[in-house]
mmCIF file with all atom_site columns, C-alpha atoms in Angstrom:
data_model
loop_
_atom_site.group_PDB
_atom_site.id
_atom_site.type_symbol
_atom_site.label_atom_id
_atom_site.label_alt_id
_atom_site.label_comp_id
_atom_site.label_asym_id
_atom_site.label_entity_id
_atom_site.label_seq_id
_atom_site.pdbx_PDB_ins_code
_atom_site.Cartn_x
_atom_site.Cartn_y
_atom_site.Cartn_z
_atom_site.occupancy
_atom_site.B_iso_or_equiv
_atom_site.pdbx_formal_charge
_atom_site.auth_seq_id
_atom_site.auth_comp_id
_atom_site.auth_asym_id
_atom_site.auth_atom_id
_atom_site.pdbx_PDB_model_num
ATOM 1   C CA . MET D 1 1   ? -2.432  -40.271 -22.518 1.00 0.00 ? 1   MET D CA 1
ATOM 2   C CA . LYS D 1 2   ? 0.758   -38.423 -23.499 1.00 0.00 ? 2   LYS D CA 1
ATOM 3   C CA . ASN D 1 3   ? -1.268  -35.284 -24.220 1.00 0.00 ? 3   ASN D CA 1
ATOM 4   C CA . LEU D 1 4   ? -2.973  -35.451 -20.844 1.00 0.00 ? 4   LEU D CA 1
ATOM 5   C CA . THR D 1 5   ? 0.347   -35.870 -19.019 1.00 0.00 ? 5   THR D CA 1
ATOM 6   C CA . LEU D 1 6   ? 1.849   -32.988 -20.956 1.00 0.00 ? 6   LEU D CA 1
ATOM 7   C CA . LEU D 1 7   ? -1.170  -30.828 -20.228 1.00 0.00 ? 7   LEU D CA 1
ATOM 8   C CA . LEU D 1 8   ? -0.932  -31.585 -16.500 1.00 0.00 ? 8   LEU D CA 1
ATOM 9   C CA . LEU D 1 9   ? 2.783   -30.784 -16.440 1.00 0.00 ? 9   LEU D CA 1
ATOM 10  C CA . LEU D 1 10  ? 2.306   -27.508 -18.277 1.00 0.00 ? 10  LEU D CA 1
ATOM 11  C CA . SER D 1 11  ? -0.611  -26.408 -16.117 1.00 0.00 ? 11  SER D CA 1
ATOM 12  C CA . THR D 1 12  ? 1.410   -27.170 -12.971 1.00 0.00 ? 12  THR D CA 1
ATOM 13  C CA . PHE D 1 13  ? 4.326   -25.191 -14.366 1.00 0.00 ? 13  PHE D CA 1
ATOM 14  C CA . PHE D 1 14  ? 2.117   -22.175 -15.099 1.00 0.00 ? 14  PHE D CA 1
ATOM 15  C CA . CYS D 1 15  ? 0.531   -22.314 -11.640 1.00 0.00 ? 15  CYS D CA 1
ATOM 16  C CA . PHE D 1 16  ? 3.909   -22.203 -9.934  1.00 0.00 ? 16  PHE D CA 1
ATOM 17  C CA . ALA D 1 17  ? 5.259   -19.607 -12.377 1.00 0.00 ? 17  ALA D CA 1
ATOM 18  C CA . GLN D 1 18  ? 2.492   -17.209 -11.341 1.00 0.00 ? 18  GLN D CA 1
ATOM 19  C CA . LYS D 1 19  ? 3.241   -17.576 -7.639  1.00 0.00 ? 19  LYS D CA 1
ATOM 20  C CA . GLN D 1 20  ? 5.156   -14.502 -6.555  1.00 0.00 ? 20  GLN D CA 1
ATOM 21  C CA . GLU D 1 21  ? 6.506   -13.679 -3.168  1.00 0.00 ? 21  GLU D CA 1
ATOM 22  C CA . LYS D 1 22  ? 4.688   -10.808 -1.573  1.00 0.00 ? 22  LYS D CA 1
ATOM 23  C CA . GLU D 1 23  ? 6.820   -8.046  -0.175  1.00 0.00 ? 23  GLU D CA 1
ATOM 24  C CA . THR D 1 24  ? 6.571   -5.682  2.747   1.00 0.00 ? 24  THR D CA 1
ATOM 25  C CA . VAL D 1 25  ? 6.935   -2.046  1.762   1.00 0.00 ? 25  VAL D CA 1
ATOM 26  C CA . TYR D 1 26  ? 7.105   1.279   3.532   1.00 0.00 ? 26  TYR D CA 1
ATOM 27  C CA . LEU D 1 27  ? 5.737   4.577   2.239   1.00 0.00 ? 27  LEU D CA 1
ATOM 28  C CA . LEU D 1 28  ? 6.828   7.919   3.617   1.00 0.00 ? 28  LEU D CA 1
ATOM 29  C CA . PHE D 1 29  ? 3.991   10.241  4.603   1.00 0.00 ? 29  PHE D CA 1
ATOM 30  C CA . ASP D 1 30  ? 4.985   13.903  4.752   1.00 0.00 ? 30  ASP D CA 1
ATOM 31  C CA . ASN D 1 31  ? 2.024   15.831  6.108   1.00 0.00 ? 31  ASN D CA 1
ATOM 32  C CA . MET D 1 32  ? 3.995   19.100  5.921   1.00 0.00 ? 32  MET D CA 1
ATOM 33  C CA . ASN D 1 33  ? 4.727   18.715  2.194   1.00 0.00 ? 33  ASN D CA 1
ATOM 34  C CA . GLU D 1 34  ? 2.788   21.189  0.058   1.00 0.00 ? 34  GLU D CA 1
ATOM 35  C CA . ASP D 1 35  ? 2.938   19.253  -3.255  1.00 0.00 ? 35  ASP D CA 1
ATOM 36  C CA . LYS D 1 36  ? -0.409  18.957  -5.033  1.00 0.00 ? 36  LYS D CA 1
ATOM 37  C CA . CYS D 1 37  ? -2.129  16.132  -6.954  1.00 0.00 ? 37  CYS D CA 1
ATOM 38  C CA . ASN D 1 38  ? -5.064  16.107  -9.345  1.00 0.00 ? 38  ASN D CA 1
ATOM 39  C CA . VAL D 1 39  ? -7.785  14.193  -7.528  1.00 0.00 ? 39  VAL D CA 1
ATOM 40  C CA . GLU D 1 40  ? -10.970 13.123  -9.296  1.00 0.00 ? 40  GLU D CA 1
ATOM 41  C CA . ASP D 1 41  ? -14.219 13.516  -7.388  1.00 0.00 ? 41  ASP D CA 1
ATOM 42  C CA . GLY D 1 42  ? -16.027 10.602  -9.055  1.00 0.00 ? 42  GLY D CA 1
ATOM 43  C CA . SER D 1 43  ? -18.097 12.708  -11.437 1.00 0.00 ? 43  SER D CA 1
ATOM 44  C CA . GLY D 1 44  ? -15.299 13.316  -13.933 1.00 0.00 ? 44  GLY D CA 1
ATOM 45  C CA . ASN D 1 45  ? -14.207 16.581  -12.350 1.00 0.00 ? 45  ASN D CA 1
ATOM 46  C CA . SER D 1 46  ? -10.848 16.935  -10.681 1.00 0.00 ? 46  SER D CA 1
ATOM 47  C CA . GLU D 1 47  ? -9.223  19.389  -8.369  1.00 0.00 ? 47  GLU D CA 1
ATOM 48  C CA . LYS D 1 48  ? -5.740  19.988  -7.048  1.00 0.00 ? 48  LYS D CA 1
ATOM 49  C CA . LEU D 1 49  ? -5.420  18.824  -3.448  1.00 0.00 ? 49  LEU D CA 1
ATOM 50  C CA . ASN D 1 50  ? -2.466  18.324  -1.152  1.00 0.00 ? 50  ASN D CA 1
ATOM 51  C CA . LYS D 1 51  ? -0.568  15.152  -2.045  1.00 0.00 ? 51  LYS D CA 1
ATOM 52  C CA . TYR D 1 52  ? -0.564  14.001  1.602   1.00 0.00 ? 52  TYR D CA 1
ATOM 53  C CA . ARG D 1 53  ? -3.855  14.213  3.461   1.00 0.00 ? 53  ARG D CA 1
ATOM 54  C CA . LYS D 1 54  ? -5.099  12.741  6.706   1.00 0.00 ? 54  LYS D CA 1
ATOM 55  C CA . LEU D 1 55  ? -8.722  12.190  7.703   1.00 0.00 ? 55  LEU D CA 1
ATOM 56  C CA . ASN D 1 56  ? -9.337  11.125  11.282  1.00 0.00 ? 56  ASN D CA 1
ATOM 57  C CA . ASP D 1 57  ? -12.395 9.301   12.513  1.00 0.00 ? 57  ASP D CA 1
ATOM 58  C CA . THR D 1 58  ? -13.021 7.929   15.991  1.00 0.00 ? 58  THR D CA 1
ATOM 59  C CA . LYS D 1 59  ? -12.155 4.389   14.862  1.00 0.00 ? 59  LYS D CA 1
ATOM 60  C CA . ILE D 1 60  ? -10.136 4.770   11.653  1.00 0.00 ? 60  ILE D CA 1
ATOM 61  C CA . SER D 1 61  ? -7.551  7.192   10.367  1.00 0.00 ? 61  SER D CA 1
ATOM 62  C CA . TYR D 1 62  ? -7.246  7.555   6.595   1.00 0.00 ? 62  TYR D CA 1
ATOM 63  C CA . LEU D 1 63  ? -3.819  8.398   5.244   1.00 0.00 ? 63  LEU D CA 1
ATOM 64  C CA . ILE D 1 64  ? -4.225  9.548   1.651   1.00 0.00 ? 64  ILE D CA 1
ATOM 65  C CA . ILE D 1 65  ? -1.431  9.955   -0.874  1.00 0.00 ? 65  ILE D CA 1
ATOM 66  C CA . CYS D 1 66  ? -2.808  11.514  -4.080  1.00 0.00 ? 66  CYS D CA 1
ATOM 67  C CA . ASN D 1 67  ? -5.540  9.042   -5.140  1.00 0.00 ? 67  ASN D CA 1
ATOM 68  C CA . GLU D 1 68  ? -4.484  6.098   -2.976  1.00 0.00 ? 68  GLU D CA 1
ATOM 69  C CA . TYR D 1 69  ? -6.231  5.545   0.353   1.00 0.00 ? 69  TYR D CA 1
ATOM 70  C CA . PHE D 1 70  ? -4.725  3.697   3.294   1.00 0.00 ? 70  PHE D CA 1
ATOM 71  C CA . ALA D 1 71  ? -6.682  3.030   6.483   1.00 0.00 ? 71  ALA D CA 1
ATOM 72  C CA . TYR D 1 72  ? -5.319  2.617   9.969   1.00 0.00 ? 72  TYR D CA 1
ATOM 73  C CA . ASP D 1 73  ? -7.712  0.982   12.434  1.00 0.00 ? 73  ASP D CA 1
ATOM 74  C CA . TYR D 1 74  ? -7.029  2.083   16.009  1.00 0.00 ? 74  TYR D CA 1
ATOM 75  C CA . LYS D 1 75  ? -8.588  -1.084  17.448  1.00 0.00 ? 75  LYS D CA 1
ATOM 76  C CA . LYS D 1 76  ? -6.663  -3.592  15.313  1.00 0.00 ? 76  LYS D CA 1
ATOM 77  C CA . SER D 1 77  ? -3.185  -2.046  15.404  1.00 0.00 ? 77  SER D CA 1
ATOM 78  C CA . LYS D 1 78  ? -1.057  -0.004  17.716  1.00 0.00 ? 78  LYS D CA 1
ATOM 79  C CA . VAL D 1 79  ? 0.969   2.978   16.623  1.00 0.00 ? 79  VAL D CA 1
ATOM 80  C CA . ASP D 1 80  ? 4.640   2.074   16.629  1.00 0.00 ? 80  ASP D CA 1
ATOM 81  C CA . THR D 1 81  ? 6.894   4.999   17.538  1.00 0.00 ? 81  THR D CA 1
ATOM 82  C CA . CYS D 1 82  ? 10.463  4.334   16.439  1.00 0.00 ? 82  CYS D CA 1
ATOM 83  C CA . SER D 1 83  ? 13.825  6.007   16.124  1.00 0.00 ? 83  SER D CA 1
ATOM 84  C CA . ILE D 1 84  ? 14.440  7.645   12.761  1.00 0.00 ? 84  ILE D CA 1
ATOM 85  C CA . ASN D 1 85  ? 17.447  5.326   12.399  1.00 0.00 ? 85  ASN D CA 1
ATOM 86  C CA . ILE D 1 86  ? 15.145  2.444   11.376  1.00 0.00 ? 86  ILE D CA 1
ATOM 87  C CA . LEU D 1 87  ? 14.656  4.079   7.967   1.00 0.00 ? 87  LEU D CA 1
ATOM 88  C CA . ALA D 1 88  ? 18.055  2.766   6.849   1.00 0.00 ? 88  ALA D CA 1
ATOM 89  C CA . ASN D 1 89  ? 16.835  -0.847  7.220   1.00 0.00 ? 89  ASN D CA 1
ATOM 90  C CA . LEU D 1 90  ? 13.432  -0.545  5.528   1.00 0.00 ? 90  LEU D CA 1
ATOM 91  C CA . LYS D 1 91  ? 12.333  -1.030  1.922   1.00 0.00 ? 91  LYS D CA 1
ATOM 92  C CA . ILE D 1 92  ? 11.010  2.470   1.333   1.00 0.00 ? 92  ILE D CA 1
ATOM 93  C CA . VAL D 1 93  ? 9.085   2.886   -1.912  1.00 0.00 ? 93  VAL D CA 1
ATOM 94  C CA . ASP D 1 94  ? 7.216   5.746   -3.501  1.00 0.00 ? 94  ASP D CA 1
ATOM 95  C CA . LEU D 1 95  ? 3.665   6.035   -4.754  1.00 0.00 ? 95  LEU D CA 1
ATOM 96  C CA . ALA D 1 96  ? 4.765   5.302   -8.334  1.00 0.00 ? 96  ALA D CA 1
ATOM 97  C CA . TYR D 1 97  ? 6.045   1.875   -7.200  1.00 0.00 ? 97  TYR D CA 1
ATOM 98  C CA . ILE D 1 98  ? 2.715   1.078   -5.497  1.00 0.00 ? 98  ILE D CA 1
ATOM 99  C CA . GLU D 1 99  ? 0.736   2.160   -8.570  1.00 0.00 ? 99  GLU D CA 1
ATOM 100 C CA . LYS D 1 100 ? 3.015   0.158   -10.909 1.00 0.00 ? 100 LYS D CA 1
ATOM 101 C CA . LYS D 1 101 ? 2.518   -3.016  -8.862  1.00 0.00 ? 101 LYS D CA 1
ATOM 102 C CA . LYS D 1 102 ? -1.221  -2.362  -8.785  1.00 0.00 ? 102 LYS D CA 1
ATOM 103 C CA . SER D 1 103 ? -1.401  -1.966  -12.581 1.00 0.00 ? 103 SER D CA 1
ATOM 104 C CA . GLU D 1 104 ? 0.686   -5.125  -13.196 1.00 0.00 ? 104 GLU D CA 1
ATOM 105 C CA . ASN D 1 105 ? -1.684  -7.154  -11.057 1.00 0.00 ? 105 ASN D CA 1
ATOM 106 C CA . VAL D 1 106 ? -4.097  -8.785  -13.490 1.00 0.00 ? 106 VAL D CA 1
ATOM 107 C CA . MET D 1 107 ? -5.803  -10.890 -10.813 1.00 0.00 ? 107 MET D CA 1
ATOM 108 C CA . ARG D 1 108 ? -6.537  -7.750  -8.746  1.00 0.00 ? 108 ARG D CA 1
ATOM 109 C CA . TYR D 1 109 ? -5.237  -8.995  -5.424  1.00 0.00 ? 109 TYR D CA 1
ATOM 110 C CA . ASN D 1 110 ? -2.954  -7.098  -3.083  1.00 0.00 ? 110 ASN D CA 1
ATOM 111 C CA . PRO D 1 111 ? 0.606   -7.673  -4.331  1.00 0.00 ? 111 PRO D CA 1
ATOM 112 C CA . PHE D 1 112 ? 2.063   -6.708  -0.944  1.00 0.00 ? 112 PHE D CA 1
ATOM 113 C CA . LYS D 1 113 ? 2.414   -8.780  2.191   1.00 0.00 ? 113 LYS D CA 1
ATOM 114 C CA . LYS D 1 114 ? 2.233   -5.645  4.342   1.00 0.00 ? 114 LYS D CA 1
ATOM 115 C CA . ILE D 1 115 ? 2.198   -1.919  3.744   1.00 0.00 ? 115 ILE D CA 1
ATOM 116 C CA . TYR D 1 116 ? 3.394   0.457   6.415   1.00 0.00 ? 116 TYR D CA 1
ATOM 117 C CA . ILE D 1 117 ? 3.224   4.212   6.299   1.00 0.00 ? 117 ILE D CA 1
ATOM 118 C CA . ILE D 1 118 ? 6.016   6.083   8.025   1.00 0.00 ? 118 ILE D CA 1
ATOM 119 C CA . GLU D 1 119 ? 5.323   9.594   9.338   1.00 0.00 ? 119 GLU D CA 1
ATOM 120 C CA . LYS D 1 120 ? 8.115   11.764  10.723  1.00 0.00 ? 120 LYS D CA 1
ATOM 121 C CA . ILE D 1 121 ? 7.053   13.420  13.983  1.00 0.00 ? 121 ILE D CA 1
ATOM 122 C CA . SER D 1 122 ? 10.397  14.929  15.051  1.00 0.00 ? 122 SER D CA 1
ATOM 123 C CA . ASP D 1 123 ? 14.044  14.994  14.036  1.00 0.00 ? 123 ASP D CA 1
ATOM 124 C CA . THR D 1 124 ? 14.636  11.738  15.900  1.00 0.00 ? 124 THR D CA 1
ATOM 125 C CA . LYS D 1 125 ? 11.278  9.890   15.846  1.00 0.00 ? 125 LYS D CA 1
ATOM 126 C CA . VAL D 1 126 ? 8.877   8.430   13.305  1.00 0.00 ? 126 VAL D CA 1
ATOM 127 C CA . ILE D 1 127 ? 5.513   6.729   13.609  1.00 0.00 ? 127 ILE D CA 1
ATOM 128 C CA . LYS D 1 128 ? 4.963   3.457   11.780  1.00 0.00 ? 128 LYS D CA 1
ATOM 129 C CA . TYR D 1 129 ? 1.356   2.663   10.819  1.00 0.00 ? 129 TYR D CA 1
ATOM 130 C CA . ASP D 1 130 ? 0.322   -0.845  9.753   1.00 0.00 ? 130 ASP D CA 1
ATOM 131 C CA . VAL D 1 131 ? -2.278  0.129   7.143   1.00 0.00 ? 131 VAL D CA 1
ATOM 132 C CA . THR D 1 132 ? -4.934  -1.458  5.001   1.00 0.00 ? 132 THR D CA 1
ATOM 133 C CA . TRP D 1 133 ? -4.751  -0.413  1.371   1.00 0.00 ? 133 TRP D CA 1
ATOM 134 C CA . ILE D 1 134 ? -8.135  0.607   0.032   1.00 0.00 ? 134 ILE D CA 1
ATOM 135 C CA . GLY D 1 135 ? -8.037  0.055   -3.714  1.00 0.00 ? 135 GLY D CA 1
ATOM 136 C CA . ASP D 1 136 ? -10.370 -0.105  -6.702  1.00 0.00 ? 136 ASP D CA 1
ATOM 137 C CA . TRP D 1 137 ? -11.439 -3.567  -5.680  1.00 0.00 ? 137 TRP D CA 1
ATOM 138 C CA . ASN D 1 138 ? -12.301 -3.299  -1.950  1.00 0.00 ? 138 ASN D CA 1
ATOM 139 C CA . MET D 1 139 ? -10.487 -2.966  1.291   1.00 0.00 ? 139 MET D CA 1
ATOM 140 C CA . ILE D 1 140 ? -7.433  -5.114  0.865   1.00 0.00 ? 140 ILE D CA 1
ATOM 141 C CA . ARG D 1 141 ? -5.896  -6.878  3.793   1.00 0.00 ? 141 ARG D CA 1
ATOM 142 C CA . ASP D 1 142 ? -3.817  -10.009 3.218   1.00 0.00 ? 142 ASP D CA 1
#
């Protein structure tokens, strides 16, 4: 009986220890940046493409940063145009942070509560996109 009680206590402890708070993060998307990334084409070949790429469809816009794809659905979300001053209050991360969190995630679920992509459209305005991260596992939307 003692062993069973101990086992239950330990399993409860480990369940709660694995519970992590999900965070909301913001990625900057600089469409004018000319940096390049090696992007694999699925057959083992790779080519250098622009780090920031945008593919527009009639229903979905894909915002691509190197090898990470983020989708913005025009029907589910509205574009939020904001003053550039909001950047001071946001948790802005880079692609390395996203990839690190992804690699640490053994259970392969989205470690983020929300991901927004911020695109500068003028010296005073930015657009904030509420995006769905498309990862190795499937479209991720928590």
